[in-house]
């Protein structure tokens, strides 16, 4: 199935969610990247053991761009 070809009602959005776990310097981060049908993505992240440690959201042209930007924000 090509999820990007699905018809959705006017005013709605369909996106695919990608989840990643990243471990760095003894800390674990959870990343969520929302991929839209046009290929653009928005990424969100937080430290898994400290929910108050939220990374600033990122935008990218694809999942890889967002993932790289989120990893860069953990340093």
mmCIF file of C-alpha atoms in Angstrom:
data_model
loop_
_atom_site.group_PDB
_atom_site.id
_atom_site.type_symbol
_atom_site.label_atom_id
_atom_site.label_comp_id
_atom_site.label_asym_id
_atom_site.label_seq_id
_atom_site.Cartn_x
_atom_site.Cartn_y
_atom_site.Cartn_z
ATOM 1 C CA UNK A 1 0.000 0.000 0.000
ATOM 2 C CA UNK A 2 1.238 3.480 -0.881
ATOM 3 C CA UNK A 3 0.051 5.502 2.118
ATOM 4 C CA UNK A 4 0.895 8.750 0.317
ATOM 5 C CA UNK A 5 -1.802 8.000 -2.288
ATOM 6 C CA UNK A 6 -4.656 7.682 0.247
ATOM 7 C CA UNK A 7 -7.433 10.268 -0.135
ATOM 8 C CA UNK A 8 -8.222 12.223 3.010
ATOM 9 C CA UNK A 9 -11.049 14.691 3.615
ATOM 10 C CA UNK A 10 -10.433 18.405 3.134
ATOM 11 C CA UNK A 11 -8.891 20.005 6.202
ATOM 12 C CA UNK A 12 -7.325 16.775 7.474
ATOM 13 C CA UNK A 13 -3.743 15.505 7.374
ATOM 14 C CA UNK A 14 -2.342 12.005 7.233
ATOM 15 C CA UNK A 15 1.229 11.426 8.317
ATOM 16 C CA UNK A 16 3.488 8.516 9.127
ATOM 17 C CA UNK A 17 5.195 8.439 12.538
ATOM 18 C CA UNK A 18 8.757 7.175 12.940
ATOM 19 C CA UNK A 19 10.073 6.447 16.454
ATOM 20 C CA UNK A 20 13.738 6.213 17.413
ATOM 21 C CA UNK A 21 15.691 5.673 20.627
ATOM 22 C CA UNK A 22 19.099 7.387 20.855
ATOM 23 C CA UNK A 23 21.637 6.754 23.638
ATOM 24 C CA UNK A 24 24.484 9.212 24.184
ATOM 25 C CA UNK A 25 26.732 9.924 27.186
ATOM 26 C CA UNK A 26 24.619 7.850 29.568
ATOM 27 C CA UNK A 27 21.365 9.545 28.539
ATOM 28 C CA UNK A 28 18.558 8.061 26.489
ATOM 29 C CA UNK A 29 16.435 10.151 24.148
ATOM 30 C CA UNK A 30 13.160 9.318 22.426
ATOM 31 C CA UNK A 31 12.672 10.867 18.979
ATOM 32 C CA UNK A 32 9.410 11.029 17.036
ATOM 33 C CA UNK A 33 9.438 12.155 13.420
ATOM 34 C CA UNK A 34 6.177 12.894 11.607
ATOM 35 C CA UNK A 35 6.495 12.319 7.842
ATOM 36 C CA UNK A 36 3.911 14.042 5.665
ATOM 37 C CA UNK A 37 2.819 12.838 2.213
ATOM 38 C CA UNK A 38 4.857 15.565 0.485
ATOM 39 C CA UNK A 39 8.026 14.178 2.113
ATOM 40 C CA UNK A 40 8.540 17.019 4.577
ATOM 41 C CA UNK A 41 9.036 16.041 8.206
ATOM 42 C CA UNK A 42 8.794 17.484 11.696
ATOM 43 C CA UNK A 43 10.850 15.960 14.500
ATOM 44 C CA UNK A 44 10.344 16.061 18.265
ATOM 45 C CA UNK A 45 12.518 14.679 21.035
ATOM 46 C CA UNK A 46 12.830 14.340 24.772
ATOM 47 C CA UNK A 47 15.106 12.682 27.279
ATOM 48 C CA UNK A 48 13.437 9.440 28.324
ATOM 49 C CA UNK A 49 14.298 9.671 32.025
ATOM 50 C CA UNK A 50 13.588 13.402 32.413
ATOM 51 C CA UNK A 51 10.385 14.371 30.595
ATOM 52 C CA UNK A 52 11.097 18.050 31.360
ATOM 53 C CA UNK A 53 14.158 17.820 29.060
ATOM 54 C CA UNK A 54 12.434 18.461 25.731
ATOM 55 C CA UNK A 55 14.391 19.209 22.568
ATOM 56 C CA UNK A 56 13.306 22.059 20.324
ATOM 57 C CA UNK A 57 11.348 20.706 17.341
ATOM 58 C CA UNK A 58 13.063 20.492 13.957
ATOM 59 C CA UNK A 59 11.926 20.487 10.320
ATOM 60 C CA UNK A 60 13.481 18.620 7.430
ATOM 61 C CA UNK A 61 13.011 17.538 3.844
ATOM 62 C CA UNK A 62 13.097 13.880 4.908
ATOM 63 C CA UNK A 63 13.322 11.603 7.945
ATOM 64 C CA UNK A 64 17.119 11.532 7.824
ATOM 65 C CA UNK A 65 17.412 15.335 7.934
ATOM 66 C CA UNK A 66 15.170 15.497 11.003
ATOM 67 C CA UNK A 67 16.980 12.671 12.738
ATOM 68 C CA UNK A 68 20.379 14.338 12.192
ATOM 69 C CA UNK A 69 19.030 17.664 13.479
ATOM 70 C CA UNK A 70 17.608 16.046 16.627
ATOM 71 C CA UNK A 71 20.870 14.221 17.324
ATOM 72 C CA UNK A 72 22.738 17.525 16.970
ATOM 73 C CA UNK A 73 20.436 19.089 19.615
ATOM 74 C CA UNK A 74 21.442 16.473 22.215
ATOM 75 C CA UNK A 75 25.016 17.798 22.483
#
